[in-house]
Coordinates of C-alpha atoms and ligand atoms in Angstrom, one line a residue:
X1 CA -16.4 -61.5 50.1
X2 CA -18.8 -62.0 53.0
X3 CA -22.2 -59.9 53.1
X4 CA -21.7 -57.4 56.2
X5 CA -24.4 -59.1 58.6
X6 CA -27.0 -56.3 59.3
X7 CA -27.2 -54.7 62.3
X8 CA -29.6 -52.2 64.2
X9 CA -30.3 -50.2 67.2
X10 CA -32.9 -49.3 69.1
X11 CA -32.9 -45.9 71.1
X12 CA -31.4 -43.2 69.6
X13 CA -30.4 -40.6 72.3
X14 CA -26.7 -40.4 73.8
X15 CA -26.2 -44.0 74.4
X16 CA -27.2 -45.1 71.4
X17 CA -26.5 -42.6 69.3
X18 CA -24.9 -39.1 69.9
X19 CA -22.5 -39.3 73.0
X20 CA -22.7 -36.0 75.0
X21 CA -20.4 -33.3 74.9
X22 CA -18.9 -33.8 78.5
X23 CA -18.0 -37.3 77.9
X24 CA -16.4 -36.5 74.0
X25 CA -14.3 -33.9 76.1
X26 CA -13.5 -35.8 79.0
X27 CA -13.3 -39.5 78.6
X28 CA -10.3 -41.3 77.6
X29 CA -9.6 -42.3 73.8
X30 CA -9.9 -45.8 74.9
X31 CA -13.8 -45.0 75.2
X32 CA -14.5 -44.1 71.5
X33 CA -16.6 -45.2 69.8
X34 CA -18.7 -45.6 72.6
X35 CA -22.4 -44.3 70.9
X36 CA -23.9 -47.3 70.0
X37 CA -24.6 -46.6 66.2
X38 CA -21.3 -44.8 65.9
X39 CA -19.5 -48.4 67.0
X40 CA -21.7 -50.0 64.5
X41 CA -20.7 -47.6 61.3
X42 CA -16.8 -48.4 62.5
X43 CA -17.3 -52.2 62.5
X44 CA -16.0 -53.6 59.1
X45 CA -18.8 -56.3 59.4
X46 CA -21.7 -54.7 60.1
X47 CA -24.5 -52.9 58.3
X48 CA -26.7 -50.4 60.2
X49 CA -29.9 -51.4 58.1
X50 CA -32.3 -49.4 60.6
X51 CA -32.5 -47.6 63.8
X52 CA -36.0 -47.0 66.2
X53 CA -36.7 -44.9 68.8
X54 CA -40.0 -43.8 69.9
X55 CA -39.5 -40.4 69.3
X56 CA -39.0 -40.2 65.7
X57 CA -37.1 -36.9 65.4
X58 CA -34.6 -39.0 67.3
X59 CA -35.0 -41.5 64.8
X60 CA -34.7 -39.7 61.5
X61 CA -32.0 -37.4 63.4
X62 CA -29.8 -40.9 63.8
X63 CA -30.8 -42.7 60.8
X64 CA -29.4 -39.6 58.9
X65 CA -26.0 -39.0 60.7
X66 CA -25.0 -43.0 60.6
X67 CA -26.6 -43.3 57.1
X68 CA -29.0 -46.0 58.1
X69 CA -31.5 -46.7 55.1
X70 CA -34.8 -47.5 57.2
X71 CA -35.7 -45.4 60.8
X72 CA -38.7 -46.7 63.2
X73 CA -41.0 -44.9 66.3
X74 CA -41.7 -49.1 66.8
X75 CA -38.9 -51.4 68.5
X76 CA -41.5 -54.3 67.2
X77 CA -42.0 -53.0 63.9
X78 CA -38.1 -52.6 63.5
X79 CA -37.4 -56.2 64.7
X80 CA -40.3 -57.9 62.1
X81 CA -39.4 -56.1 59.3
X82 CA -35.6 -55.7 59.4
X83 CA -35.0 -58.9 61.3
X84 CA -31.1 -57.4 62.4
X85 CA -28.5 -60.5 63.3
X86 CA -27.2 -58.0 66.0
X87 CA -29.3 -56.0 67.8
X88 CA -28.4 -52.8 69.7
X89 CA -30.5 -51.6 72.8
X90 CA -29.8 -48.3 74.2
X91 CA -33.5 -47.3 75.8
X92 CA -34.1 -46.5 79.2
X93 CA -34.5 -49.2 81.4
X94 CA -38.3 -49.9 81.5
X95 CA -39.3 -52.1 78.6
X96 CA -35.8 -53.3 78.2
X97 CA -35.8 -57.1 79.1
X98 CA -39.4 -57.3 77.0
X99 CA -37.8 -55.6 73.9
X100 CA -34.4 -58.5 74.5
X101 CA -36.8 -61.3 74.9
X102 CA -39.0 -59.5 71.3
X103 CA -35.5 -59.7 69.8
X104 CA -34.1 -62.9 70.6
X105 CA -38.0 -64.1 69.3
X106 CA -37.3 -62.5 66.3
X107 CA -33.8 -64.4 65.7
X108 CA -31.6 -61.7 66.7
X109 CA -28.4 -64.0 67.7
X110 CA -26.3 -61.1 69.2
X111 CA -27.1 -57.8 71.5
X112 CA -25.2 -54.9 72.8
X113 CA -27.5 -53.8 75.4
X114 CA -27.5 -50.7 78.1
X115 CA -27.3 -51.5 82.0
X116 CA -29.3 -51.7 84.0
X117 CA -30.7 -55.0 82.7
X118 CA -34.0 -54.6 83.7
X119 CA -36.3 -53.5 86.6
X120 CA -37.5 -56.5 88.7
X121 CA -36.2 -59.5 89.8
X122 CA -39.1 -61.0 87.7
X123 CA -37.8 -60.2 84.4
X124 CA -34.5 -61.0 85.6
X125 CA -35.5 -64.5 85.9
X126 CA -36.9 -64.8 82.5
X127 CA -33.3 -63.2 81.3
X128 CA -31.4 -65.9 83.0
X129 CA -33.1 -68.5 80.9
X130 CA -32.7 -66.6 77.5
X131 CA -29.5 -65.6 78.6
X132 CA -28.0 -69.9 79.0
X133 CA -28.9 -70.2 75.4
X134 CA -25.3 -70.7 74.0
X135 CA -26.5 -69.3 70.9
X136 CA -27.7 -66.2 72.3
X137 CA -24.8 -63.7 73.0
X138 CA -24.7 -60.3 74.8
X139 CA -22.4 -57.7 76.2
X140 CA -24.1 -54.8 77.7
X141 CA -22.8 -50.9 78.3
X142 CA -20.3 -51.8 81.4
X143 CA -17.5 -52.4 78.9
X144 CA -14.5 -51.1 81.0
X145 CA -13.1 -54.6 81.3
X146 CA -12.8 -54.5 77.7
X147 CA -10.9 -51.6 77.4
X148 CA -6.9 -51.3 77.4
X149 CA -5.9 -50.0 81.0
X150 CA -8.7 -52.5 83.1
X151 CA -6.7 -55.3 81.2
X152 CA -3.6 -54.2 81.5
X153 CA -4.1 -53.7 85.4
X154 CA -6.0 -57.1 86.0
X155 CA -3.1 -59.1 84.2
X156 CA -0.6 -57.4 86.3
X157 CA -2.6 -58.2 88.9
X158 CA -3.4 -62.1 87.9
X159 CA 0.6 -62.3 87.3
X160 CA 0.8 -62.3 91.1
X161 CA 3.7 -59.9 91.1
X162 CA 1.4 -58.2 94.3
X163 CA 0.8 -61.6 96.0
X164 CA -2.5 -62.9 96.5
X165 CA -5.2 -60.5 95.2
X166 CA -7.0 -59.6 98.5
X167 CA -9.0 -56.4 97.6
X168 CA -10.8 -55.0 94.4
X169 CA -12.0 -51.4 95.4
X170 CA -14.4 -49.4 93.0
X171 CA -14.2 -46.0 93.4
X172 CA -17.4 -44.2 91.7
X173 CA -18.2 -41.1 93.9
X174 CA -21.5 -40.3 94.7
X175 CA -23.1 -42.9 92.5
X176 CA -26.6 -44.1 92.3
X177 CA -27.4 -48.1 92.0
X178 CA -28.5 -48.0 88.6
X179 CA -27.5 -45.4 87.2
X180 CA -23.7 -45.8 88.2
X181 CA -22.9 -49.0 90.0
X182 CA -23.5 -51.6 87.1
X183 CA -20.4 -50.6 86.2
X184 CA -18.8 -51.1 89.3
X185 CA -20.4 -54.8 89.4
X186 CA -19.4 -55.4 86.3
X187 CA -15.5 -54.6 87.2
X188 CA -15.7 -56.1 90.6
X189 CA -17.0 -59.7 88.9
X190 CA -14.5 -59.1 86.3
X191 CA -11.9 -59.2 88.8
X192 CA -13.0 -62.0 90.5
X193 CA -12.8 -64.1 87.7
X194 CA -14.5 -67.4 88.7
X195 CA -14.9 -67.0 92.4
X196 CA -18.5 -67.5 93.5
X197 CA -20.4 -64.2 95.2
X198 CA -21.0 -65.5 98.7
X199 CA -22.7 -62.2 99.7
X200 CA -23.1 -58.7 99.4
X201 CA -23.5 -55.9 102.3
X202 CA -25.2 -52.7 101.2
X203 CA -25.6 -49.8 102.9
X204 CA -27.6 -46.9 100.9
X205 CA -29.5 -43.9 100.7
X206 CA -32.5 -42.3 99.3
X207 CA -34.7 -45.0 99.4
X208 CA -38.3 -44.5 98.8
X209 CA -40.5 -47.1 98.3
X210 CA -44.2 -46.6 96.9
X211 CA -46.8 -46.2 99.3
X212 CA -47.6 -50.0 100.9
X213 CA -45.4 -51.5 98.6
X214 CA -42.0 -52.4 100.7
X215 CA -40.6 -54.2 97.6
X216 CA -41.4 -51.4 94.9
X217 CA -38.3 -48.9 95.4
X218 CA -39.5 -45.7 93.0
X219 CA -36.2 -44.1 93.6
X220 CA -32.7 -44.6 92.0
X221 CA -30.6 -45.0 95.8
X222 CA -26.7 -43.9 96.5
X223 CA -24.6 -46.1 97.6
X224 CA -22.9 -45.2 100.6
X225 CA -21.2 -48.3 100.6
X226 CA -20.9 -51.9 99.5
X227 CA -18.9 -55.1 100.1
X228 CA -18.6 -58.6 98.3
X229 CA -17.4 -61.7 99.7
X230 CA -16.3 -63.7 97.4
X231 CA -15.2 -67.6 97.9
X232 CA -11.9 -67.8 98.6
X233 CA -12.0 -64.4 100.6
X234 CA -11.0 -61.9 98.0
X235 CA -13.4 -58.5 99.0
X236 CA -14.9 -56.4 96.8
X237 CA -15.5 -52.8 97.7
X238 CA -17.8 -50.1 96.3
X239 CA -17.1 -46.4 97.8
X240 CA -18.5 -43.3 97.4
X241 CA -14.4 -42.1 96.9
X242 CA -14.9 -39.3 93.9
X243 CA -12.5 -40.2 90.6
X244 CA -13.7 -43.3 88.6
X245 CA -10.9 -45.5 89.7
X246 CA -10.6 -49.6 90.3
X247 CA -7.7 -50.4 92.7
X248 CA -6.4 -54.2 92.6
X249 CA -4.8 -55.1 95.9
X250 CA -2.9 -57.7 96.4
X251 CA -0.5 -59.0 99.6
X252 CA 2.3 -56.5 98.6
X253 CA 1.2 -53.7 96.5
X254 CA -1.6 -53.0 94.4
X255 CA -2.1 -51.4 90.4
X256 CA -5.0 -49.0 89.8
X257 CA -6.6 -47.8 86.9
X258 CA -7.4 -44.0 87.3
X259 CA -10.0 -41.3 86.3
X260 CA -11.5 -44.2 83.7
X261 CA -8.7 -44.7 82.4
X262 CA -6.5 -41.7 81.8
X263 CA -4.2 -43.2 84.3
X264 CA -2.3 -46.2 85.0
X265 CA -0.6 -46.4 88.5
X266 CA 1.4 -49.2 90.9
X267 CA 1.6 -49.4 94.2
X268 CA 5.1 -50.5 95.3
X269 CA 7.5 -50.8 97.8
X270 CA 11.4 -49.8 96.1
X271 CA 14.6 -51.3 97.6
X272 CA 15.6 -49.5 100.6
X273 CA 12.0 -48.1 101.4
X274 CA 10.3 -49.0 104.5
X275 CA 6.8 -48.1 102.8
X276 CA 4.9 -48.9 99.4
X277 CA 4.5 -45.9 97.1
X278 CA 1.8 -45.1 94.2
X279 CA 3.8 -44.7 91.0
X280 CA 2.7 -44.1 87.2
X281 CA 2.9 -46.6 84.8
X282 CA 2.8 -46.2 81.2
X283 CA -0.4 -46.8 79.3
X284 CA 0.3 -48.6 76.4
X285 CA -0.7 -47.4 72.8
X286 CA -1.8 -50.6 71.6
X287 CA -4.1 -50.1 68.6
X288 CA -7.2 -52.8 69.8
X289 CA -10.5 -51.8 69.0
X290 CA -11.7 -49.8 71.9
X291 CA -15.1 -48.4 73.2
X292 CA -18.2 -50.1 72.5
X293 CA -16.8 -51.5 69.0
X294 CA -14.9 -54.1 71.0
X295 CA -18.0 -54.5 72.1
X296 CA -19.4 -55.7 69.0
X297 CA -16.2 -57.4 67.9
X298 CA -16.7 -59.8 70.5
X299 CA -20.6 -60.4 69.5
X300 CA -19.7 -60.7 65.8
X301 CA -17.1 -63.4 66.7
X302 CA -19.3 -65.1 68.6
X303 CA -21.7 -65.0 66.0
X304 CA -19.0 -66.4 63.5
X305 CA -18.3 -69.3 65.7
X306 CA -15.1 -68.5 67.8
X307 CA -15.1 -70.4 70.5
X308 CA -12.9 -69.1 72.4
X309 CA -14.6 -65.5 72.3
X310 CA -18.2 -67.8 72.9
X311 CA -16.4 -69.1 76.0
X312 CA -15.5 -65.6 76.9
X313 CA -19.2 -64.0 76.3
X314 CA -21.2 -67.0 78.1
X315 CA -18.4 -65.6 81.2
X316 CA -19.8 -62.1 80.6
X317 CA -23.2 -63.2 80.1
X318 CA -22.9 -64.7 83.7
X319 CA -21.7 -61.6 85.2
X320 CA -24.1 -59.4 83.6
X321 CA -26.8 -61.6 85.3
X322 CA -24.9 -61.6 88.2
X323 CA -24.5 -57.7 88.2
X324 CA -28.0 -56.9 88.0
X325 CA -28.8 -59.5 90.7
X326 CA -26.0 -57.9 93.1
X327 CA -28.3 -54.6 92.3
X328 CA -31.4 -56.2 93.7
X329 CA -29.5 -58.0 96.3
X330 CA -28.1 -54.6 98.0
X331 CA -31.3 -53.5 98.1
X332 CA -32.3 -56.3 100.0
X333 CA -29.3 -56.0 102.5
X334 CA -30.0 -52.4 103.1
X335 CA -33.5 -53.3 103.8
X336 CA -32.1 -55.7 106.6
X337 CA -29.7 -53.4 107.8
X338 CA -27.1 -53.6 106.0
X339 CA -26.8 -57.3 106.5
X340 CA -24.5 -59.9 104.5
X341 CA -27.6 -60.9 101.8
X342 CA -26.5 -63.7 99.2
X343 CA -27.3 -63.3 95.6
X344 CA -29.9 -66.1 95.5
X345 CA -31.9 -64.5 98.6
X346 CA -33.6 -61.4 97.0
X347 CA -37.0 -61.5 97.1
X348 CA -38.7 -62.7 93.7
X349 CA -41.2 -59.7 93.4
X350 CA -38.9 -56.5 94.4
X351 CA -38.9 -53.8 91.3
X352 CA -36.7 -51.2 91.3
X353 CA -38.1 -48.2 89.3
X354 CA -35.2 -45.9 89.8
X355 CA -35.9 -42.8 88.9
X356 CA -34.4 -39.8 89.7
X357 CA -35.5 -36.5 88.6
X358 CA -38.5 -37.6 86.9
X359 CA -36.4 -40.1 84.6
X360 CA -36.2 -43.7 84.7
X361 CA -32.0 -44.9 84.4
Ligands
NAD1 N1 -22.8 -47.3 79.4 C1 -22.7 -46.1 79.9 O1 -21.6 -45.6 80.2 C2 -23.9 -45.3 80.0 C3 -23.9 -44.0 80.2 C4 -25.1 -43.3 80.2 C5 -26.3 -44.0 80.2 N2 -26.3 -45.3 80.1 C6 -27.6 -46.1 80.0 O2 -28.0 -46.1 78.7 C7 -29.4 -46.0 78.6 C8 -29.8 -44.9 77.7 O3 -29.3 -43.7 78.4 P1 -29.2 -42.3 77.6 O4 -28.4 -41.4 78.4 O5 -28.7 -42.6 76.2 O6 -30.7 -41.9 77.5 P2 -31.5 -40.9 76.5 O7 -32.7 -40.5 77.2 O8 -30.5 -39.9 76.0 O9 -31.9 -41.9 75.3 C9 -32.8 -42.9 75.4 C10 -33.6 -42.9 74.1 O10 -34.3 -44.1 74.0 C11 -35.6 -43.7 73.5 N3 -36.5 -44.8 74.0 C12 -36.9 -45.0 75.3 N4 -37.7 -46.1 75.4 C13 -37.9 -46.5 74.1 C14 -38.7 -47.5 73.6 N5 -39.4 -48.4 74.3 N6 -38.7 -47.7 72.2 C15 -37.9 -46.8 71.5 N7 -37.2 -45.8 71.9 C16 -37.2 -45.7 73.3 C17 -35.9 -42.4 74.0 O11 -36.8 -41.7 73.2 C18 -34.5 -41.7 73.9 O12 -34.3 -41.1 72.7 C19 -29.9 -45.9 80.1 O13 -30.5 -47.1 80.5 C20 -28.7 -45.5 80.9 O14 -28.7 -46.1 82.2 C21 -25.2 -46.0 80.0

């Protein structure tokens, strides 16, 4: 039998480690596991050999409920000592792209990390050349397209029963840039498949930079609104629309996924209508891995050579950069007025802090 390969994570607070009560009462089944350590504990192959976070009630507190033999206050220490093959990271965003570029030092091969990526456009540049390492492989927190009802809707959408897709809307409420919207990224890139970004158009709100420094936002913005152009034409559409829904629209109808999830629905014009209609669909009941284990299914395959799942992460790992630079770049465009900004013309030394409420995302 083959050793589990041992695993860690590092930040032990509802991401990582105990999900919050609203979201185990509210969120789709398809979501769950989605604590980081819990997902680790349910995969088959995995050993959670040690968990840090830098408070160390945190620590013990996790270390005890998933039974992990060895807890840290150090990320550093954890990574020299334990030397993990897959590497967890659910911190806040500060520190974060140091602590991937500690672990991928340290010979971690495989990370599940939290969105954001990171704060600056700086770091993101030193991610972008960790991340074209084909032996490096990530998935981060935005893991909708992995679960059951995004797939479901973007194959019935890719199977061109609605015509061309014209339209990917995200529908996220009053979300903030980081906090919310590299979700939405992360969908709308998903949809797109391989068509290039040509630009994104940003319109936001509560801005506030620090004191002479244009290109240091301290704030966490809403999006009022957003738009992609992508390549061939296809738009993609962030609104401030409250109910967690993605909508694929195509020439003659559209499929949405609903409320994260808990809903399936077409958008279809029956014989003898004059006008399309929105219409349930059944969710299927498929028994794939869900939440953040499929997560970690796909980094353990990766790790055990499958190359069509490597083919499939070094996609993802190209989004995710993509996703954070879209974050930067709608910063840019609101700075300029909402103007179309492409991804390659943010400017190398804006940070984002975003912080809201004293807390960095
Ligand atoms: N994927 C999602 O759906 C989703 C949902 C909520 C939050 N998030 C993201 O996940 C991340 C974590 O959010 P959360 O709600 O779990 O936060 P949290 O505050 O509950 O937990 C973060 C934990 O990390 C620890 N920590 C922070 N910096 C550390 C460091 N350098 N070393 C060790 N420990 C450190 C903190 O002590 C804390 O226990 C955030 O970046 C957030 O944006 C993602």
């Amino acid at each position: 039998m083959v050793a589990p390969r041992r695993a860690a994570v590092i930040g032990c607070g509802r991401m990582g480690a105990f999900t919050s009560a609203g979201v185990r009462a509210h969120a789709p089944a398809c979501w769950f596991p989605l604590a980081h350590a819990e997902a680790v504990v349910a995969h088959p192959g995995l050993d959670l050999v040690a968990v840090a976070d830098m408070d160390a009630e945190a620590a013990r507190r996790a270390a005890a409920a998933y039974g992990a033999a060895r807890w840290f206050t150090d990320p550093l220490a954890l990574l020299e000592e334990v030397r993990p093959e897959l590497l967890c990271l659910a911190t806040r965003t500060p520190g974060r792209a140091a602590l991937i570029e500690a672990a991928i030092e340290a010979g971690v091969r495989a990370l599940h990390v939290e969105k954001p990526l990171c704060n600056s456009v700086a770091e993101l540049a030193a991610l972008d050349a960790l991340f074209a390492r084909p032996d490096v492989h990530v998935t981060w927190g935005a893991i909708r397209r992995l679960l059951p009802p995004y797939r479901a809707a973007l194959a019935e959408s890719a199977s061109g029963q609605h015509g061309r897709l014209l339209e990917v809307s995200v529908h996220m409420g009053a979300g903030r840039l980081f906090w919310t919207h590299p979700h939405s990224l992360d969908l709308l890139l998903f949809a797109a498949g391989e068509r290039d970004v040509v630009a994104v158009s940003a319109l936001l709100d509560g801005v506030e930079t620090a004191p002479g420094e244009p290109l240091r936002i301290l704030s966490d913005p809403g999006v009022a609104a957003a738009a992609m152009q992508f390549a061939d034409g296809l738009v993609g559409r962030i609104t401030r629309q409250p109910g967690c829904d993605l909508v694929l629209a195509g020439e003659t109808g559209a499929v949405a996924v609903e409320a994260d999830g808990h809903r399936l629905t077409r958008l279809s014009t029956a014989e003898g209508e004059g006008y399309p209609a929105w219409r349930p669909l059944p969710l299927s009941a498929e028994a794939a891995p869900v939440g953040t284990l499929a997560a970690l299914l796909e980094l353990t395959a990766c790790l055990d050579g499958d190359v069509e799942r490597c083919a499939a992460n070094a996609r993802w790992k190209r989004d995710i950069l993509m996703a954070q630079r879209l974050l930067f770049a709608a910063v840019e465009s609101n700075r300029r007025g909402g103007a179309a900004v492409p991804p390659d013309e943010v400017p190398a030394k804006l940070v984002i802090e975003a912080i809201t409420a004293g807390r960095p995302a």
